[in-house]
Amino acid sequence: MTHLISADELAHEIEDVVVLDVRWALTTANTPAGRADYDAGHVPGAFFVDLDAELAAPPGEGGRHPLPDPTVVQALLRRAGITEHTRVVVYDGKESYAAARAWWVLRWVGVPDVRVLDGGYAAWLAAGLPVSTDEPADRHGDVVVRPGALPTLDADGAAALARDGLLLDARAPERYAGETEPIDPVAGHVPGAVNSPTTAWVTDDGTFRRDLAEHWAAVTEGVDLGDGRVGVYCGSGVTAAHEMLALAELGIDTVLYPGSWSEWIRDPARPIALGHQPG
């Protein structure tokens, strides 16, 4: 089973699916720019999703992007006309980092059939497919969300998995090593976590690399996989979902630490490792 869909495949199926546009970026004024991108043009019939407001709760004790309020997600899904049996396709601008967060959140609340447009809106444009500036009307779906359909890790669980299984850190190597930290107030990584930058799982055109199995073998070469369980975290639980999507394509089950590094460092008693080794 693949969790991805190509632009041509989506064009063929577009009348039979609900499409969600999850383009997400920050302007220099630190305000979401995804809506402006959507208004300028999107996949016909796509509904805009605000990642910060609809796929995450406000920043706080749970980190920069805590799990969203299920009632907020339900309102989003109903606005898009989603029912118990709806097939959903999500996309973002290119690399699918934000789209993967939507893919994970929707499955977490019990929506079973969610796919990601590989290469995002850039792939749709590259295929020469039509775009729209019209926003679809509210479709009044009746889906009932059931949060908890996917497992998650808390900080203690992440620490245990780093010790007994495999905990992946999806951030850039320099952030993992603690050499720089442009976003969070403390640098470093969870002791025992293995660095696997999510940017390494995609190609220059934003699509997932075709040699996923070979890349996974390189990531885990010489690594003690412990009991075989795999968890993933990043800075705030967004790009970690992208790595989970890549591993899902390989049939590898993973579990997300939603709070990620931005939650881990809120407790000064939690240990911090530095350098390019798990520690």
PDB file of C-alpha atoms in Angstrom:
ATOM      1  CA  MET A   1       0.000   0.000   0.000  1.00  0.00           C
ATOM      2  CA  THR A   2       1.290   3.438  -0.900  1.00  0.00           C
ATOM      3  CA  HIS A   3       0.422   6.581   1.016  1.00  0.00           C
ATOM      4  CA  LEU A   4       1.456   8.745  -1.938  1.00  0.00           C
ATOM      5  CA  ILE A   5      -0.331   9.819  -5.108  1.00  0.00           C
ATOM      6  CA  SER A   6       1.120  11.434  -8.226  1.00  0.00           C
ATOM      7  CA  ALA A   7      -0.266  14.584  -9.830  1.00  0.00           C
ATOM      8  CA  ASP A   8      -1.552  12.636 -12.830  1.00  0.00           C
ATOM      9  CA  GLU A   9      -3.230  10.082 -10.581  1.00  0.00           C
ATOM     10  CA  LEU A  10      -4.897  12.829  -8.560  1.00  0.00           C
ATOM     11  CA  ALA A  11      -6.144  14.512 -11.733  1.00  0.00           C
ATOM     12  CA  HIS A  12      -7.730  11.204 -12.756  1.00  0.00           C
ATOM     13  CA  GLU A  13      -9.379  10.687  -9.349  1.00  0.00           C
ATOM     14  CA  ILE A  14     -10.150  14.274  -8.378  1.00  0.00           C
ATOM     15  CA  GLU A  15     -13.942  13.893  -8.600  1.00  0.00           C
ATOM     16  CA  ASP A  16     -13.822  10.993  -6.133  1.00  0.00           C
ATOM     17  CA  VAL A  17     -11.660  12.478  -3.375  1.00  0.00           C
ATOM     18  CA  VAL A  18     -11.559  15.468  -1.037  1.00  0.00           C
ATOM     19  CA  VAL A  19      -8.431  17.554  -1.505  1.00  0.00           C
ATOM     20  CA  LEU A  20      -6.873  19.608   1.309  1.00  0.00           C
ATOM     21  CA  ASP A  21      -4.296  22.344   0.684  1.00  0.00           C
ATOM     22  CA  VAL A  22      -1.893  22.533   3.648  1.00  0.00           C
ATOM     23  CA  ARG A  23       0.644  24.984   2.293  1.00  0.00           C
ATOM     24  CA  TRP A  24       2.458  26.410   5.278  1.00  0.00           C
ATOM     25  CA  ALA A  25       5.141  29.049   5.526  1.00  0.00           C
ATOM     26  CA  LEU A  26       6.044  32.132   7.517  1.00  0.00           C
ATOM     27  CA  THR A  27       6.458  35.578   6.085  1.00  0.00           C
ATOM     28  CA  THR A  28       9.066  37.959   7.423  1.00  0.00           C
ATOM     29  CA  ALA A  29       6.323  39.347   9.657  1.00  0.00           C
ATOM     30  CA  ASN A  30       6.005  35.883  11.226  1.00  0.00           C
ATOM     31  CA  THR A  31       2.482  35.427   9.926  1.00  0.00           C
ATOM     32  CA  PRO A  32       1.180  32.409   7.990  1.00  0.00           C
ATOM     33  CA  ALA A  33       1.689  32.819   4.251  1.00  0.00           C
ATOM     34  CA  GLY A  34      -0.048  29.623   3.187  1.00  0.00           C
ATOM     35  CA  ARG A  35      -3.414  31.325   2.780  1.00  0.00           C
ATOM     36  CA  ALA A  36      -2.002  33.862   0.332  1.00  0.00           C
ATOM     37  CA  ASP A  37      -0.525  31.026  -1.721  1.00  0.00           C
ATOM     38  CA  TYR A  38      -3.900  29.260  -1.737  1.00  0.00           C
ATOM     39  CA  ASP A  39      -5.740  32.396  -2.808  1.00  0.00           C
ATOM     40  CA  ALA A  40      -3.298  32.895  -5.678  1.00  0.00           C
ATOM     41  CA  GLY A  41      -4.070  29.441  -7.066  1.00  0.00           C
ATOM     42  CA  HIS A  42      -4.716  25.885  -5.909  1.00  0.00           C
ATOM     43  CA  VAL A  43      -5.824  22.456  -7.049  1.00  0.00           C
ATOM     44  CA  PRO A  44      -9.450  22.831  -8.176  1.00  0.00           C
ATOM     45  CA  GLY A  45     -11.865  22.035  -5.364  1.00  0.00           C
ATOM     46  CA  ALA A  46      -9.198  22.003  -2.666  1.00  0.00           C
ATOM     47  CA  PHE A  47     -10.014  23.304   0.805  1.00  0.00           C
ATOM     48  CA  PHE A  48      -7.410  25.398   2.613  1.00  0.00           C
ATOM     49  CA  VAL A  49      -6.132  24.100   5.960  1.00  0.00           C
ATOM     50  CA  ASP A  50      -4.285  26.304   8.453  1.00  0.00           C
ATOM     51  CA  LEU A  51      -1.665  24.035  10.000  1.00  0.00           C
ATOM     52  CA  ASP A  52      -1.067  26.240  13.039  1.00  0.00           C
ATOM     53  CA  ALA A  53      -4.756  26.740  13.847  1.00  0.00           C
ATOM     54  CA  GLU A  54      -6.340  23.461  12.692  1.00  0.00           C
ATOM     55  CA  LEU A  55      -3.630  20.807  12.885  1.00  0.00           C
ATOM     56  CA  ALA A  56      -2.039  21.958  16.138  1.00  0.00           C
ATOM     57  CA  ALA A  57      -3.035  23.459  19.467  1.00  0.00           C
ATOM     58  CA  PRO A  58      -1.504  26.766  20.605  1.00  0.00           C
ATOM     59  CA  PRO A  59       2.142  26.573  21.749  1.00  0.00           C
ATOM     60  CA  GLY A  60       2.634  25.808  25.422  1.00  0.00           C
ATOM     61  CA  GLU A  61       3.656  22.999  27.741  1.00  0.00           C
ATOM     62  CA  GLY A  62       3.201  20.523  24.890  1.00  0.00           C
ATOM     63  CA  GLY A  63       5.717  22.297  22.664  1.00  0.00           C
ATOM     64  CA  ARG A  64       5.415  24.567  19.641  1.00  0.00           C
ATOM     65  CA  HIS A  65       2.844  22.409  17.798  1.00  0.00           C
ATOM     66  CA  PRO A  66       0.980  20.266  20.345  1.00  0.00           C
ATOM     67  CA  LEU A  67      -1.690  17.843  19.205  1.00  0.00           C
ATOM     68  CA  PRO A  68      -4.785  19.736  18.021  1.00  0.00           C
ATOM     69  CA  ASP A  69      -8.135  19.878  19.781  1.00  0.00           C
ATOM     70  CA  PRO A  70     -10.106  17.020  18.149  1.00  0.00           C
ATOM     71  CA  THR A  71     -13.197  19.229  17.885  1.00  0.00           C
ATOM     72  CA  VAL A  72     -11.204  21.691  15.770  1.00  0.00           C
ATOM     73  CA  VAL A  73     -10.087  18.898  13.452  1.00  0.00           C
ATOM     74  CA  GLN A  74     -13.651  17.601  13.240  1.00  0.00           C
ATOM     75  CA  ALA A  75     -14.904  21.056  12.231  1.00  0.00           C
ATOM     76  CA  LEU A  76     -12.239  21.222   9.520  1.00  0.00           C
ATOM     77  CA  LEU A  77     -13.150  17.787   8.172  1.00  0.00           C
ATOM     78  CA  ARG A  78     -16.870  18.498   8.186  1.00  0.00           C
ATOM     79  CA  ARG A  79     -16.296  21.801   6.384  1.00  0.00           C
ATOM     80  CA  ALA A  80     -14.585  19.801   3.648  1.00  0.00           C
ATOM     81  CA  GLY A  81     -17.496  17.345   3.443  1.00  0.00           C
ATOM     82  CA  ILE A  82     -15.611  14.387   4.845  1.00  0.00           C
ATOM     83  CA  THR A  83     -17.638  11.377   5.943  1.00  0.00           C
ATOM     84  CA  GLU A  84     -16.686   8.020   7.378  1.00  0.00           C
ATOM     85  CA  HIS A  85     -15.791   6.627   3.937  1.00  0.00           C
ATOM     86  CA  THR A  86     -14.217   9.667   2.249  1.00  0.00           C
ATOM     87  CA  ARG A  87     -10.885   9.331   0.482  1.00  0.00           C
ATOM     88  CA  VAL A  88      -8.652  12.305   1.235  1.00  0.00           C
ATOM     89  CA  VAL A  89      -5.605  13.738  -0.548  1.00  0.00           C
ATOM     90  CA  VAL A  90      -3.436  16.390   1.118  1.00  0.00           C
ATOM     91  CA  TYR A  91      -0.699  18.517  -0.390  1.00  0.00           C
ATOM     92  CA  ASP A  92       1.562  21.450   0.387  1.00  0.00           C
ATOM     93  CA  GLY A  93       3.932  23.542  -1.685  1.00  0.00           C
ATOM     94  CA  LYS A  94       6.553  20.973  -2.620  1.00  0.00           C
ATOM     95  CA  GLU A  95       8.347  18.746  -0.109  1.00  0.00           C
ATOM     96  CA  SER A  96       5.240  17.470   1.764  1.00  0.00           C
ATOM     97  CA  TYR A  97       6.491  18.420   5.233  1.00  0.00           C
ATOM     98  CA  ALA A  98       3.218  20.133   6.178  1.00  0.00           C
ATOM     99  CA  ALA A  99       1.150  17.667   4.154  1.00  0.00           C
ATOM    100  CA  ALA A 100       2.677  14.817   6.138  1.00  0.00           C
ATOM    101  CA  ARG A 101       1.545  16.482   9.365  1.00  0.00           C
ATOM    102  CA  ALA A 102      -1.992  16.544   7.947  1.00  0.00           C
ATOM    103  CA  TRP A 103      -1.633  12.914   6.828  1.00  0.00           C
ATOM    104  CA  TRP A 104      -0.661  11.916  10.357  1.00  0.00           C
ATOM    105  CA  VAL A 105      -3.245  14.049  12.213  1.00  0.00           C
ATOM    106  CA  LEU A 106      -6.137  12.849  10.048  1.00  0.00           C
ATOM    107  CA  ARG A 107      -5.185   9.229  10.614  1.00  0.00           C
ATOM    108  CA  TRP A 108      -4.724   9.948  14.336  1.00  0.00           C
ATOM    109  CA  VAL A 109      -8.366  11.079  14.534  1.00  0.00           C
ATOM    110  CA  GLY A 110      -9.556   7.992  12.670  1.00  0.00           C
ATOM    111  CA  VAL A 111      -9.698   8.957   8.966  1.00  0.00           C
ATOM    112  CA  PRO A 112      -8.325   5.786   7.358  1.00  0.00           C
ATOM    113  CA  ASP A 113      -7.735   6.699   3.702  1.00  0.00           C
ATOM    114  CA  VAL A 114      -5.358   9.653   3.450  1.00  0.00           C
ATOM    115  CA  ARG A 115      -2.729  10.100   0.756  1.00  0.00           C
ATOM    116  CA  VAL A 116      -0.143  12.781   0.072  1.00  0.00           C
ATOM    117  CA  LEU A 117       0.399  14.405  -3.332  1.00  0.00           C
ATOM    118  CA  ASP A 118       4.037  13.539  -3.997  1.00  0.00           C
ATOM    119  CA  GLY A 119       5.874  16.728  -4.891  1.00  0.00           C
ATOM    120  CA  GLY A 120       3.004  18.918  -3.734  1.00  0.00           C
ATOM    121  CA  TYR A 121       1.569  21.853  -5.652  1.00  0.00           C
ATOM    122  CA  ALA A 122       4.846  22.173  -7.566  1.00  0.00           C
ATOM    123  CA  ALA A 123       4.271  18.713  -9.061  1.00  0.00           C
ATOM    124  CA  TRP A 124       0.697  19.664  -9.995  1.00  0.00           C
ATOM    125  CA  LEU A 125       1.962  22.759 -11.836  1.00  0.00           C
ATOM    126  CA  ALA A 126       4.827  20.845 -13.465  1.00  0.00           C
ATOM    127  CA  ALA A 127       2.285  18.396 -14.883  1.00  0.00           C
ATOM    128  CA  GLY A 128       0.473  21.283 -16.581  1.00  0.00           C
ATOM    129  CA  LEU A 129      -2.757  20.619 -14.727  1.00  0.00           C
ATOM    130  CA  PRO A 130      -5.446  23.273 -14.207  1.00  0.00           C
ATOM    131  CA  VAL A 131      -5.562  25.541 -11.157  1.00  0.00           C
ATOM    132  CA  SER A 132      -8.355  27.499  -9.533  1.00  0.00           C
ATOM    133  CA  THR A 133      -8.772  30.596  -7.388  1.00  0.00           C
ATOM    134  CA  ASP A 134     -12.309  29.660  -6.327  1.00  0.00           C
ATOM    135  CA  GLU A 135     -12.837  28.531  -2.744  1.00  0.00           C
ATOM    136  CA  PRO A 136     -15.355  25.691  -2.429  1.00  0.00           C
ATOM    137  CA  ALA A 137     -18.433  26.179  -0.266  1.00  0.00           C
ATOM    138  CA  ASP A 138     -18.882  24.373   3.040  1.00  0.00           C
ATOM    139  CA  ARG A 139     -19.906  20.791   2.272  1.00  0.00           C
ATOM    140  CA  HIS A 140     -21.268  19.913   5.735  1.00  0.00           C
ATOM    141  CA  GLY A 141     -19.703  16.491   6.268  1.00  0.00           C
ATOM    142  CA  ASP A 142     -20.708  14.288   9.172  1.00  0.00           C
ATOM    143  CA  VAL A 143     -17.485  12.548  10.154  1.00  0.00           C
ATOM    144  CA  VAL A 144     -17.024  11.850  13.870  1.00  0.00           C
ATOM    145  CA  VAL A 145     -13.380  11.979  14.901  1.00  0.00           C
ATOM    146  CA  ARG A 146     -11.896   9.404  17.253  1.00  0.00           C
ATOM    147  CA  PRO A 147      -8.530  10.694  18.479  1.00  0.00           C
ATOM    148  CA  GLY A 148      -5.981   8.117  19.488  1.00  0.00           C
ATOM    149  CA  ALA A 149      -6.243   5.907  16.410  1.00  0.00           C
ATOM    150  CA  LEU A 150      -2.447   6.166  16.179  1.00  0.00           C
ATOM    151  CA  PRO A 151      -0.121   5.767  19.183  1.00  0.00           C
ATOM    152  CA  THR A 152       2.057   8.600  20.444  1.00  0.00           C
ATOM    153  CA  LEU A 153       5.035   9.027  22.744  1.00  0.00           C
ATOM    154  CA  ASP A 154       5.359  11.376  25.684  1.00  0.00           C
ATOM    155  CA  ALA A 155       8.764  12.532  26.934  1.00  0.00           C
ATOM    156  CA  ASP A 156       9.239   9.495  29.173  1.00  0.00           C
ATOM    157  CA  GLY A 157       8.251   7.187  26.335  1.00  0.00           C
ATOM    158  CA  ALA A 158      10.677   8.898  23.978  1.00  0.00           C
ATOM    159  CA  ALA A 159      13.504   8.489  26.488  1.00  0.00           C
ATOM    160  CA  ALA A 160      12.676   4.810  26.936  1.00  0.00           C
ATOM    161  CA  LEU A 161      12.529   4.200  23.199  1.00  0.00           C
ATOM    162  CA  ALA A 162      15.883   5.907  22.699  1.00  0.00           C
ATOM    163  CA  ARG A 163      17.245   3.371  25.175  1.00  0.00           C
ATOM    164  CA  ASP A 164      15.355   0.211  24.219  1.00  0.00           C
ATOM    165  CA  GLY A 165      14.448   0.680  20.549  1.00  0.00           C
ATOM    166  CA  LEU A 166      15.253   3.333  17.951  1.00  0.00           C
ATOM    167  CA  LEU A 167      14.368   7.014  18.321  1.00  0.00           C
ATOM    168  CA  LEU A 168      15.021   9.122  15.215  1.00  0.00           C
ATOM    169  CA  ASP A 169      15.695  12.863  15.310  1.00  0.00           C
ATOM    170  CA  ALA A 170      14.488  14.329  11.992  1.00  0.00           C
ATOM    171  CA  ARG A 171      16.180  17.734  12.367  1.00  0.00           C
ATOM    172  CA  ALA A 172      19.219  19.036  10.508  1.00  0.00           C
ATOM    173  CA  PRO A 173      22.559  17.601  11.705  1.00  0.00           C
ATOM    174  CA  GLU A 174      23.783  20.924  13.123  1.00  0.00           C
ATOM    175  CA  ARG A 175      20.647  21.273  15.258  1.00  0.00           C
ATOM    176  CA  TYR A 176      20.879  17.661  16.398  1.00  0.00           C
ATOM    177  CA  ALA A 177      24.524  18.183  17.383  1.00  0.00           C
ATOM    178  CA  GLY A 178      23.701  21.371  19.265  1.00  0.00           C
ATOM    179  CA  GLU A 179      26.007  23.448  17.062  1.00  0.00           C
ATOM    180  CA  THR A 180      23.169  25.855  16.294  1.00  0.00           C
ATOM    181  CA  GLU A 181      19.536  26.255  17.311  1.00  0.00           C
ATOM    182  CA  PRO A 182      17.658  28.909  15.349  1.00  0.00           C
ATOM    183  CA  ILE A 183      14.197  28.158  16.755  1.00  0.00           C
ATOM    184  CA  ASP A 184      14.213  26.680  20.255  1.00  0.00           C
ATOM    185  CA  PRO A 185      15.986  28.202  23.270  1.00  0.00           C
ATOM    186  CA  VAL A 186      18.119  25.122  24.022  1.00  0.00           C
ATOM    187  CA  ALA A 187      20.279  23.133  21.600  1.00  0.00           C
ATOM    188  CA  GLY A 188      21.085  19.417  21.481  1.00  0.00           C
ATOM    189  CA  HIS A 189      19.129  16.177  21.222  1.00  0.00           C
ATOM    190  CA  VAL A 190      17.449  13.476  23.268  1.00  0.00           C
ATOM    191  CA  PRO A 191      20.208  11.169  24.575  1.00  0.00           C
ATOM    192  CA  GLY A 192      20.320   7.981  22.524  1.00  0.00           C
ATOM    193  CA  ALA A 193      18.422   9.415  19.549  1.00  0.00           C
ATOM    194  CA  VAL A 194      19.853   8.805  16.067  1.00  0.00           C
ATOM    195  CA  ASN A 195      19.959  11.692  13.604  1.00  0.00           C
ATOM    196  CA  SER A 196      18.086  11.135  10.329  1.00  0.00           C
ATOM    197  CA  PRO A 197      17.347  14.507   8.667  1.00  0.00           C
ATOM    198  CA  THR A 198      13.979  14.490   6.976  1.00  0.00           C
ATOM    199  CA  THR A 199      15.397  16.599   4.133  1.00  0.00           C
ATOM    200  CA  ALA A 200      17.462  13.578   3.064  1.00  0.00           C
ATOM    201  CA  TRP A 201      14.317  11.584   2.242  1.00  0.00           C
ATOM    202  CA  VAL A 202      13.285  13.829  -0.677  1.00  0.00           C
ATOM    203  CA  THR A 203      14.768  14.780  -4.033  1.00  0.00           C
ATOM    204  CA  ASP A 204      15.355  18.248  -5.454  1.00  0.00           C
ATOM    205  CA  ASP A 205      11.888  18.346  -7.007  1.00  0.00           C
ATOM    206  CA  GLY A 206      10.251  17.653  -3.632  1.00  0.00           C
ATOM    207  CA  THR A 207       9.201  14.080  -4.375  1.00  0.00           C
ATOM    208  CA  PHE A 208      10.250  11.212  -2.165  1.00  0.00           C
ATOM    209  CA  ARG A 209      13.438   9.524  -3.273  1.00  0.00           C
ATOM    210  CA  ARG A 210      12.982   6.241  -5.116  1.00  0.00           C
ATOM    211  CA  ASP A 211      15.693   4.422  -3.161  1.00  0.00           C
ATOM    212  CA  LEU A 212      13.969   4.670   0.221  1.00  0.00           C
ATOM    213  CA  ALA A 213      15.040   1.170   1.259  1.00  0.00           C
ATOM    214  CA  GLU A 214      18.683   1.846   0.473  1.00  0.00           C
ATOM    215  CA  HIS A 215      18.566   5.142   2.347  1.00  0.00           C
ATOM    216  CA  TRP A 216      16.983   3.452   5.363  1.00  0.00           C
ATOM    217  CA  ALA A 217      19.754   0.850   5.309  1.00  0.00           C
ATOM    218  CA  ALA A 218      22.322   3.658   5.359  1.00  0.00           C
ATOM    219  CA  VAL A 219      20.550   5.417   8.254  1.00  0.00           C
ATOM    220  CA  THR A 220      20.525   2.266  10.370  1.00  0.00           C
ATOM    221  CA  GLU A 221      23.951   0.914   9.413  1.00  0.00           C
ATOM    222  CA  GLY A 222      25.804   0.088  12.610  1.00  0.00           C
ATOM    223  CA  VAL A 223      22.858   1.192  14.765  1.00  0.00           C
ATOM    224  CA  ASP A 224      21.529  -1.025  17.539  1.00  0.00           C
ATOM    225  CA  LEU A 225      17.821  -1.334  16.714  1.00  0.00           C
ATOM    226  CA  GLY A 226      17.035  -2.701  20.164  1.00  0.00           C
ATOM    227  CA  ASP A 227      13.596  -4.252  20.341  1.00  0.00           C
ATOM    228  CA  GLY A 228      12.739  -3.062  16.823  1.00  0.00           C
ATOM    229  CA  ARG A 229      10.303  -0.289  17.750  1.00  0.00           C
ATOM    230  CA  VAL A 230      10.865   3.019  15.953  1.00  0.00           C
ATOM    231  CA  GLY A 231       9.886   6.489  17.138  1.00  0.00           C
ATOM    232  CA  VAL A 232      10.427   9.859  15.469  1.00  0.00           C
ATOM    233  CA  TYR A 233      10.665  13.438  16.715  1.00  0.00           C
ATOM    234  CA  CYS A 234      11.817  16.774  15.323  1.00  0.00           C
ATOM    235  CA  GLY A 235      11.565  20.336  16.604  1.00  0.00           C
ATOM    236  CA  SER A 236       7.816  20.444  17.127  1.00  0.00           C
ATOM    237  CA  GLY A 237       6.243  17.340  15.590  1.00  0.00           C
ATOM    238  CA  VAL A 238       5.731  18.571  12.019  1.00  0.00           C
ATOM    239  CA  THR A 239       8.660  17.362   9.911  1.00  0.00           C
ATOM    240  CA  ALA A 240       8.871  14.175  11.988  1.00  0.00           C
ATOM    241  CA  ALA A 241       5.613  13.127  10.329  1.00  0.00           C
ATOM    242  CA  HIS A 242       7.341  13.434   6.955  1.00  0.00           C
ATOM    243  CA  GLU A 243       9.931  10.850   7.977  1.00  0.00           C
ATOM    244  CA  MET A 244       7.158   8.627   9.288  1.00  0.00           C
ATOM    245  CA  LEU A 245       5.490   8.854   5.868  1.00  0.00           C
ATOM    246  CA  ALA A 246       8.721   7.789   4.163  1.00  0.00           C
ATOM    247  CA  LEU A 247       9.045   4.820   6.494  1.00  0.00           C
ATOM    248  CA  ALA A 248       5.372   3.935   6.004  1.00  0.00           C
ATOM    249  CA  GLU A 249       6.166   3.567   2.306  1.00  0.00           C
ATOM    250  CA  LEU A 250       8.625   0.863   3.368  1.00  0.00           C
ATOM    251  CA  GLY A 251       6.019  -0.836   5.540  1.00  0.00           C
ATOM    252  CA  ILE A 252       7.757   0.257   8.749  1.00  0.00           C
ATOM    253  CA  ASP A 253       5.479   1.230  11.626  1.00  0.00           C
ATOM    254  CA  THR A 254       6.605   4.235  13.629  1.00  0.00           C
ATOM    255  CA  VAL A 255       5.308   6.280  16.535  1.00  0.00           C
ATOM    256  CA  LEU A 256       5.410  10.063  16.863  1.00  0.00           C
ATOM    257  CA  TYR A 257       6.660  12.080  19.813  1.00  0.00           C
ATOM    258  CA  PRO A 258       4.331  15.057  19.159  1.00  0.00           C
ATOM    259  CA  GLY A 259       5.934  17.427  21.656  1.00  0.00           C
ATOM    260  CA  SER A 260       9.366  16.747  20.192  1.00  0.00           C
ATOM    261  CA  TRP A 261      12.395  18.845  21.121  1.00  0.00           C
ATOM    262  CA  SER A 262      10.340  21.961  21.890  1.00  0.00           C
ATOM    263  CA  GLU A 263       8.558  20.059  24.664  1.00  0.00           C
ATOM    264  CA  TRP A 264      11.569  18.037  25.843  1.00  0.00           C
ATOM    265  CA  ILE A 265      13.519  21.159  26.800  1.00  0.00           C
ATOM    266  CA  ARG A 266      10.673  22.681  28.836  1.00  0.00           C
ATOM    267  CA  ASP A 267      11.755  20.511  31.774  1.00  0.00           C
ATOM    268  CA  PRO A 268      15.316  21.451  32.782  1.00  0.00           C
ATOM    269  CA  ALA A 269      15.677  18.112  34.552  1.00  0.00           C
ATOM    270  CA  ARG A 270      15.607  16.216  31.255  1.00  0.00           C
ATOM    271  CA  PRO A 271      19.075  15.303  29.989  1.00  0.00           C
ATOM    272  CA  ILE A 272      20.504  16.795  26.797  1.00  0.00           C
ATOM    273  CA  ALA A 273      23.111  15.265  24.517  1.00  0.00           C
ATOM    274  CA  LEU A 274      25.473  17.224  22.263  1.00  0.00           C
ATOM    275  CA  GLY A 275      27.554  16.196  19.261  1.00  0.00           C
ATOM    276  CA  HIS A 276      26.885  14.077  16.207  1.00  0.00           C
ATOM    277  CA  GLN A 277      26.673  10.770  18.068  1.00  0.00           C
ATOM    278  CA  PRO A 278      23.579   9.532  19.962  1.00  0.00           C
ATOM    279  CA  GLY A 279      25.279  10.081  23.330  1.00  0.00           C
TER     280      GLY A 279
END
